[in-house]
CSV table of C-alpha atoms in Angstrom, one decimal:
chain,number,residue,atom,x,y,z
A,28,MET,CA,-0.4,-0.5,0.1
A,29,SER,CA,3.1,2.7,0.8
A,30,ALA,CA,4.6,1.9,-2.6
A,31,LEU,CA,1.2,2.2,-4.3
A,32,LEU,CA,1.2,6.1,-2.3
A,33,GLY,CA,4.1,6.8,-3.7
A,34,LEU,CA,3.4,6.4,-6.7
A,35,ARG,CA,1.4,9.7,-9.2
A,36,PRO,CA,-1.7,9.9,-8.6
A,37,GLU,CA,-3.0,8.5,-11.9
A,38,VAL,CA,-0.9,5.9,-11.9
A,39,GLN,CA,-2.5,5.1,-8.9
A,40,ASP,CA,-6.1,5.5,-10.0
A,41,THR,CA,-4.8,3.2,-12.9
A,42,CYS,CA,-3.6,1.0,-10.3
A,43,THR,CA,-7.2,0.9,-8.3
A,44,SER,CA,-9.2,0.6,-10.7
A,45,LEU,CA,-6.8,-2.8,-12.8
A,46,GLY,CA,-6.8,-4.2,-8.8
A,47,LEU,CA,-10.7,-3.7,-8.7
A,48,MET,CA,-10.9,-5.3,-12.0
A,49,LEU,CA,-8.6,-8.7,-11.0
A,50,SER,CA,-10.8,-8.7,-7.4
A,51,LEU,CA,-14.0,-9.1,-9.4
A,52,VAL,CA,-12.8,-12.2,-11.6
A,53,LEU,CA,-11.1,-13.6,-8.3
A,54,PHE,CA,-15.0,-13.2,-6.4
A,55,MET,CA,-16.7,-14.3,-9.6
A,56,GLY,CA,-14.1,-16.9,-10.0
A,57,LEU,CA,-15.1,-18.1,-6.3
A,58,ALA,CA,-19.1,-17.5,-7.0
A,59,ARG,CA,-18.6,-20.4,-9.7
A,60,VAL,CA,-16.7,-22.6,-7.8
A,61,ILE,CA,-19.8,-23.3,-5.1
A,62,ALA,CA,-22.4,-23.0,-7.9
A,63,ARG,CA,-21.2,-26.0,-9.4
A,64,GLN,CA,-20.6,-27.7,-5.9
A,65,GLN,CA,-24.1,-26.9,-5.0
A,66,LEU,CA,-26.4,-26.6,-7.6
A,67,HIS,CA,-27.1,-30.1,-9.0
A,68,SER,CA,-30.4,-28.5,-11.1
A,69,PRO,CA,-28.6,-28.5,-15.0
A,70,THR,CA,-31.5,-25.0,-15.7
A,71,VAL,CA,-30.8,-23.3,-12.3
A,72,HIS,CA,-26.6,-24.1,-12.9
A,73,ALA,CA,-26.4,-22.9,-16.5
A,74,PHE,CA,-28.9,-19.6,-15.6
A,75,VAL,CA,-25.8,-19.3,-12.6
A,76,LEU,CA,-23.1,-19.6,-14.7
A,77,GLU,CA,-24.3,-17.5,-17.5
A,78,PHE,CA,-25.7,-14.6,-15.0
A,79,LEU,CA,-22.0,-15.0,-13.4
A,80,ALA,CA,-20.1,-14.8,-16.7
A,81,THR,CA,-21.9,-11.3,-18.1
A,82,PHE,CA,-21.9,-9.4,-14.8
A,83,GLN,CA,-17.9,-10.3,-14.8
A,84,LEU,CA,-17.4,-9.7,-18.0
A,85,CYS,CA,-19.8,-6.4,-18.3
A,86,CYS,CA,-18.3,-5.1,-15.0
A,87,CYS,CA,-14.7,-5.2,-16.4
A,88,THR,CA,-15.9,-4.0,-19.7
A,89,HIS,CA,-17.4,-1.0,-17.7
A,90,GLU,CA,-13.6,-0.3,-15.6
A,91,LEU,CA,-12.1,-0.2,-19.3
A,92,GLN,CA,-14.0,2.0,-20.7
A,93,LEU,CA,-14.1,4.5,-17.7
A,94,LEU,CA,-9.6,4.1,-18.1
A,95,SER,CA,-9.6,4.3,-21.9
A,96,GLU,CA,-11.4,7.7,-22.0
A,97,GLN,CA,-8.4,9.3,-19.4
A,98,ASP,CA,-6.0,9.3,-22.1
A,99,PRO,CA,-7.9,9.0,-25.7
A,100,ALA,CA,-5.1,9.4,-27.6
A,101,HIS,CA,-2.7,7.4,-26.6
A,102,PRO,CA,-4.9,4.0,-27.1
A,103,THR,CA,-2.0,1.4,-27.0
A,104,TRP,CA,-2.8,0.8,-23.4
A,105,THR,CA,-5.9,0.1,-23.7
A,106,LEU,CA,-5.6,-2.1,-26.6
A,107,THR,CA,-3.0,-3.6,-24.1
A,108,LEU,CA,-5.9,-3.9,-20.9
A,109,ILE,CA,-8.1,-5.3,-23.4
A,110,TYR,CA,-6.2,-8.1,-24.7
A,111,PHE,CA,-5.0,-9.1,-21.7
A,112,PHE,CA,-8.7,-9.0,-20.0
A,113,SER,CA,-10.0,-10.5,-23.1
A,114,LEU,CA,-7.2,-13.4,-22.1
A,115,VAL,CA,-8.4,-13.4,-18.6
A,116,HIS,CA,-12.4,-13.9,-19.7
A,117,GLY,CA,-11.2,-17.0,-22.4
A,118,LEU,CA,-9.3,-18.8,-19.2
A,119,THR,CA,-12.6,-18.0,-16.6
A,120,LEU,CA,-15.4,-17.9,-18.4
A,121,VAL,CA,-15.1,-21.3,-19.9
A,122,GLY,CA,-18.5,-23.2,-21.0
A,123,THR,CA,-20.6,-19.8,-21.1
A,124,SER,CA,-21.2,-17.0,-23.7
A,125,SER,CA,-22.0,-14.1,-22.0
A,126,ASN,CA,-22.9,-12.5,-25.1
A,127,PRO,CA,-27.2,-13.1,-26.7
A,128,CYS,CA,-25.5,-13.6,-30.6
A,129,GLY,CA,-23.1,-17.0,-29.1
A,130,VAL,CA,-26.4,-18.1,-27.8
A,131,MET,CA,-28.4,-17.8,-30.7
A,132,MET,CA,-25.5,-19.3,-33.0
A,133,GLN,CA,-25.3,-22.4,-31.0
A,134,MET,CA,-29.8,-22.8,-30.9
A,135,MET,CA,-29.4,-22.3,-34.7
A,136,LEU,CA,-27.0,-24.6,-34.9
A,137,GLY,CA,-29.0,-27.6,-33.2
A,138,GLU,CA,-26.5,-27.3,-30.5
A,139,MET,CA,-28.5,-25.7,-27.5
A,140,SER,CA,-32.0,-26.6,-27.1
A,141,PRO,CA,-34.8,-23.5,-27.3
A,142,GLU,CA,-35.5,-23.9,-23.3
A,143,MET,CA,-32.0,-24.0,-22.5
A,144,GLY,CA,-31.0,-20.7,-24.8
A,145,ALA,CA,-33.9,-18.9,-23.5
A,146,MET,CA,-32.9,-19.4,-20.0
A,147,ARG,CA,-29.3,-18.3,-20.8
A,148,LEU,CA,-30.7,-15.3,-22.8
A,149,LEU,CA,-32.6,-14.3,-19.6
A,150,ALA,CA,-29.3,-14.7,-17.1
A,151,GLN,CA,-27.3,-12.1,-19.5
A,152,LEU,CA,-29.8,-9.1,-19.7
A,153,VAL,CA,-31.0,-9.8,-16.0
A,154,SER,CA,-27.1,-9.9,-15.3
A,155,ALA,CA,-26.2,-7.2,-17.6
A,156,LEU,CA,-28.6,-4.7,-15.5
A,157,CYS,CA,-27.3,-5.7,-12.6
A,158,SER,CA,-24.3,-5.2,-13.4
A,159,ARG,CA,-24.5,-1.4,-14.3
A,160,TYR,CA,-26.5,-0.9,-10.9
A,161,CYS,CA,-23.1,-2.7,-9.1
A,162,VAL,CA,-21.2,-0.4,-11.3
A,163,GLY,CA,-22.6,2.5,-10.0
A,164,ALA,CA,-22.2,1.5,-6.0
A,165,LEU,CA,-18.8,1.3,-6.9
A,166,TRP,CA,-17.8,4.5,-8.0
A,167,SER,CA,-20.0,6.0,-5.6
A,168,LEU,CA,-16.7,4.7,-2.9
A,169,SER,CA,-14.9,7.4,-4.9
A,170,LEU,CA,-12.1,4.9,-5.1
A,171,THR,CA,-10.6,6.8,-7.5
A,172,LYS,CA,-11.0,10.7,-8.6
A,173,PHE,CA,-12.9,8.9,-12.1
A,174,HIS,CA,-15.6,7.0,-10.3
A,175,VAL,CA,-18.5,9.1,-10.4
A,176,SER,CA,-21.2,7.2,-9.8
A,177,GLU,CA,-23.8,10.0,-11.9
A,178,ARG,CA,-21.7,8.8,-15.0
A,179,SER,CA,-22.7,5.5,-15.3
A,180,PHE,CA,-26.7,6.8,-15.6
A,181,ALA,CA,-25.2,8.9,-18.0
A,182,CYS,CA,-26.1,8.2,-22.0
A,183,LYS,CA,-22.2,9.1,-23.6
A,184,ASN,CA,-23.7,7.9,-27.0
A,185,PRO,CA,-21.0,5.8,-28.9
A,186,ILE,CA,-21.8,5.9,-32.3
A,187,GLN,CA,-19.5,8.2,-34.3
A,188,VAL,CA,-21.6,7.8,-38.0
A,189,ASP,CA,-24.6,7.9,-39.8
A,190,LEU,CA,-27.0,4.8,-39.5
A,191,PRO,CA,-26.2,2.4,-41.9
A,192,LYS,CA,-22.4,2.4,-41.1
A,193,ALA,CA,-22.9,1.9,-37.9
A,194,VAL,CA,-25.0,-1.6,-38.3
A,195,ILE,CA,-22.4,-2.6,-40.8
A,196,THR,CA,-19.7,-2.5,-38.4
A,197,GLU,CA,-21.6,-4.5,-35.8
A,198,ALA,CA,-22.8,-6.7,-38.0
A,199,VAL,CA,-19.2,-7.4,-39.2
A,200,CYS,CA,-17.9,-7.2,-35.7
A,201,SER,CA,-20.1,-10.1,-34.5
A,202,PHE,CA,-19.5,-12.7,-38.5
A,203,ILE,CA,-16.1,-11.7,-37.8
A,204,PHE,CA,-16.0,-12.8,-34.9
A,205,HIS,CA,-18.4,-15.8,-34.3
A,206,SER,CA,-16.8,-17.1,-37.3
A,207,ALA,CA,-13.2,-17.2,-35.6
A,208,LEU,CA,-15.1,-19.2,-32.0
A,209,LEU,CA,-17.3,-21.6,-35.0
A,210,HIS,CA,-14.1,-22.2,-36.4
A,211,PHE,CA,-10.9,-22.3,-33.9
A,212,GLN,CA,-12.9,-25.2,-32.2
A,213,GLU,CA,-10.2,-27.6,-33.8
A,214,VAL,CA,-7.3,-25.4,-32.3
A,215,ARG,CA,-5.9,-26.2,-29.3
A,216,THR,CA,-7.5,-24.5,-26.3
A,217,LYS,CA,-4.2,-22.0,-24.9
A,218,LEU,CA,-3.5,-20.8,-28.8
A,219,ARG,CA,-7.4,-20.7,-29.2
A,220,ILE,CA,-7.7,-17.7,-26.3
A,221,HIS,CA,-5.1,-15.7,-27.8
A,222,LEU,CA,-6.3,-15.9,-30.7
A,223,LEU,CA,-10.0,-14.9,-29.8
A,224,ALA,CA,-8.4,-12.6,-27.7
A,225,ALA,CA,-6.0,-10.8,-30.3
A,226,LEU,CA,-9.4,-10.6,-32.8
A,227,ILE,CA,-11.1,-9.0,-30.0
A,228,THR,CA,-8.3,-6.4,-29.8
A,229,PHE,CA,-7.9,-5.5,-33.5
A,230,LEU,CA,-12.1,-5.4,-34.0
A,231,VAL,CA,-12.3,-3.1,-31.1
A,232,TYR,CA,-9.3,-1.0,-32.8
A,233,ALA,CA,-11.3,-1.3,-36.1
A,234,GLY,CA,-14.5,-0.7,-35.1
A,235,GLY,CA,-14.2,1.0,-31.3
A,236,SER,CA,-13.9,4.8,-33.0
A,237,LEU,CA,-17.4,4.1,-35.0
A,238,THR,CA,-19.5,2.6,-32.7
A,239,GLY,CA,-17.2,1.1,-30.4
A,240,ALA,CA,-17.3,-2.1,-31.3
A,241,VAL,CA,-19.2,-4.7,-28.6
A,242,PHE,CA,-21.1,-6.9,-30.9
A,243,ASN,CA,-23.3,-7.7,-27.7
A,244,PRO,CA,-26.5,-7.2,-26.8
A,245,ALA,CA,-26.4,-8.0,-23.4
A,246,LEU,CA,-23.1,-5.4,-23.2
A,247,ALA,CA,-24.0,-2.8,-24.7
A,248,LEU,CA,-27.5,-3.2,-22.6
A,249,SER,CA,-25.2,-2.1,-20.2
A,250,LEU,CA,-23.2,-0.4,-21.3
A,251,HIS,CA,-25.6,1.7,-23.0
A,252,PHE,CA,-29.0,1.4,-21.1
A,253,VAL,CA,-29.6,5.7,-20.7
A,254,CYS,CA,-28.8,5.7,-24.2
A,255,PHE,CA,-31.6,3.3,-25.1
A,256,ASP,CA,-34.0,4.7,-23.4
A,257,GLU,CA,-33.2,7.3,-25.5
A,258,ALA,CA,-33.0,6.5,-28.3
A,259,PHE,CA,-34.2,3.3,-28.5
A,260,PRO,CA,-34.5,2.5,-32.5
A,261,GLN,CA,-31.2,3.4,-33.4
A,262,PHE,CA,-29.3,1.7,-30.6
A,263,PHE,CA,-32.0,-1.0,-30.7
A,264,ILE,CA,-30.9,-1.7,-34.6
A,265,VAL,CA,-26.8,-0.9,-34.5
A,266,TYR,CA,-27.0,-3.2,-31.2
A,267,TRP,CA,-29.2,-5.9,-31.1
A,268,LEU,CA,-30.2,-6.3,-34.3
A,269,ALA,CA,-27.0,-5.3,-37.3
A,270,PRO,CA,-25.0,-8.2,-34.3
A,271,SER,CA,-28.4,-10.5,-35.1
A,272,LEU,CA,-27.3,-10.1,-38.7
A,273,GLY,CA,-24.3,-11.0,-38.3
A,274,ILE,CA,-25.1,-14.1,-37.3
A,275,LEU,CA,-27.5,-15.2,-39.2
A,276,LEU,CA,-25.4,-14.2,-42.5
A,277,MET,CA,-22.3,-16.1,-40.9
A,278,ILE,CA,-24.5,-19.1,-40.3
A,279,LEU,CA,-26.3,-19.0,-44.0
A,280,MET,CA,-22.9,-19.2,-45.6
A,281,PHE,CA,-21.1,-21.9,-43.8
A,282,SER,CA,-23.9,-24.0,-43.6
A,283,PHE,CA,-25.4,-23.7,-47.0
A,284,PHE,CA,-23.9,-21.7,-49.2
A,285,LEU,CA,-20.5,-22.4,-49.0
A,286,PRO,CA,-21.5,-26.4,-48.7
A,287,TRP,CA,-24.1,-25.7,-51.5
A,288,LEU,CA,-21.0,-24.3,-53.8
A,289,HIS,CA,-18.8,-26.7,-52.8
A,290,ASN,CA,-21.5,-29.4,-53.7
A,291,ASN,CA,-22.2,-28.2,-57.2
A,292,HIS,CA,-18.9,-27.4,-57.7
A,293,THR,CA,-18.0,-31.8,-57.1
A,294,ILE,CA,-21.1,-32.3,-59.6
A,295,ASN,CA,-19.5,-30.1,-62.3
A,296,LYS,CA,-16.3,-31.5,-61.9
A,297,LYS,CA,-18.1,-34.8,-62.7
A,298,GLU,CA,-19.8,-34.3,-65.4
C-alpha cells in the first residue's frame, strides 16, 4: 500500500481500477466454484453460471471504458488491457458465452435446446442490468477520482457514424468474431484463447471509433442503458439487430451457401 501511495495520482488510479477488476474476476471465480458444488439442477446451474460470466464481462468492460477515456490520444495501453482481460475472460469463462449472439449461434446450429437458450438469454439480460447498477454503487465509493456514480447513469453516445455504417460495423464485427469462434474449436485451447483475444483487440481497434465495436447485445445494454431509453430504435438496430444479422449471415454462409457451392463444384467436375 505504501508503494502505491508513492506513485503519481493517475498511476494510483489506474492501479486501483486494475485491482478492482482483478478482485471482481477472483470473486466471480469463487462464486462459480460454489455454484458448481451446490447447484445440481442443470437449468439453474446454467442460469447462474451465465449470470456470473456476463456480470464479470460487463463490470470489467465498464472499468476498461473508464480507463480508455483518461488518455484517448494514446490507445496502446487500452488495447493492451483489452487483450489481457480478453485472455482472462477466455480462461475463466469456459462453458459460457456471455453474449446473446453466441447463444443464438448454438441454437441455430442445433447445439442447444430452445429452452436452455431462453434461460441463458434471460440470465445474460438480467446480469447486464445488475452489473450496471453494481458498477454505479462501486463508483459511488470514489476509490479513484474518475469514479463518479452519476457517470454510469449518463448517456455517452458511442455511435460516431450514420446508421447504415454503424449497422455494417456491428454486423461485420459479429460475423468475424463468431466465425472465428466456430472455426477455432479444433485449435488447442491455449492457442485459441490467444487468437480470440487478439481478434477482439483488433476489432475494437478497427471499429471502436465508429460504434465502440461491442457486437454483444447484453454488453451494449449494460454500457448504454440510458442511451437505449433515449434513442431506443437507433440503439436497438445497431446493437441488437446488427450483431444478430451478422450471426444469421455467418450461419447461412458456412452451413448452407459454401456447402452448396462445394457440392455444385464437385458435380460439375464429375460431369
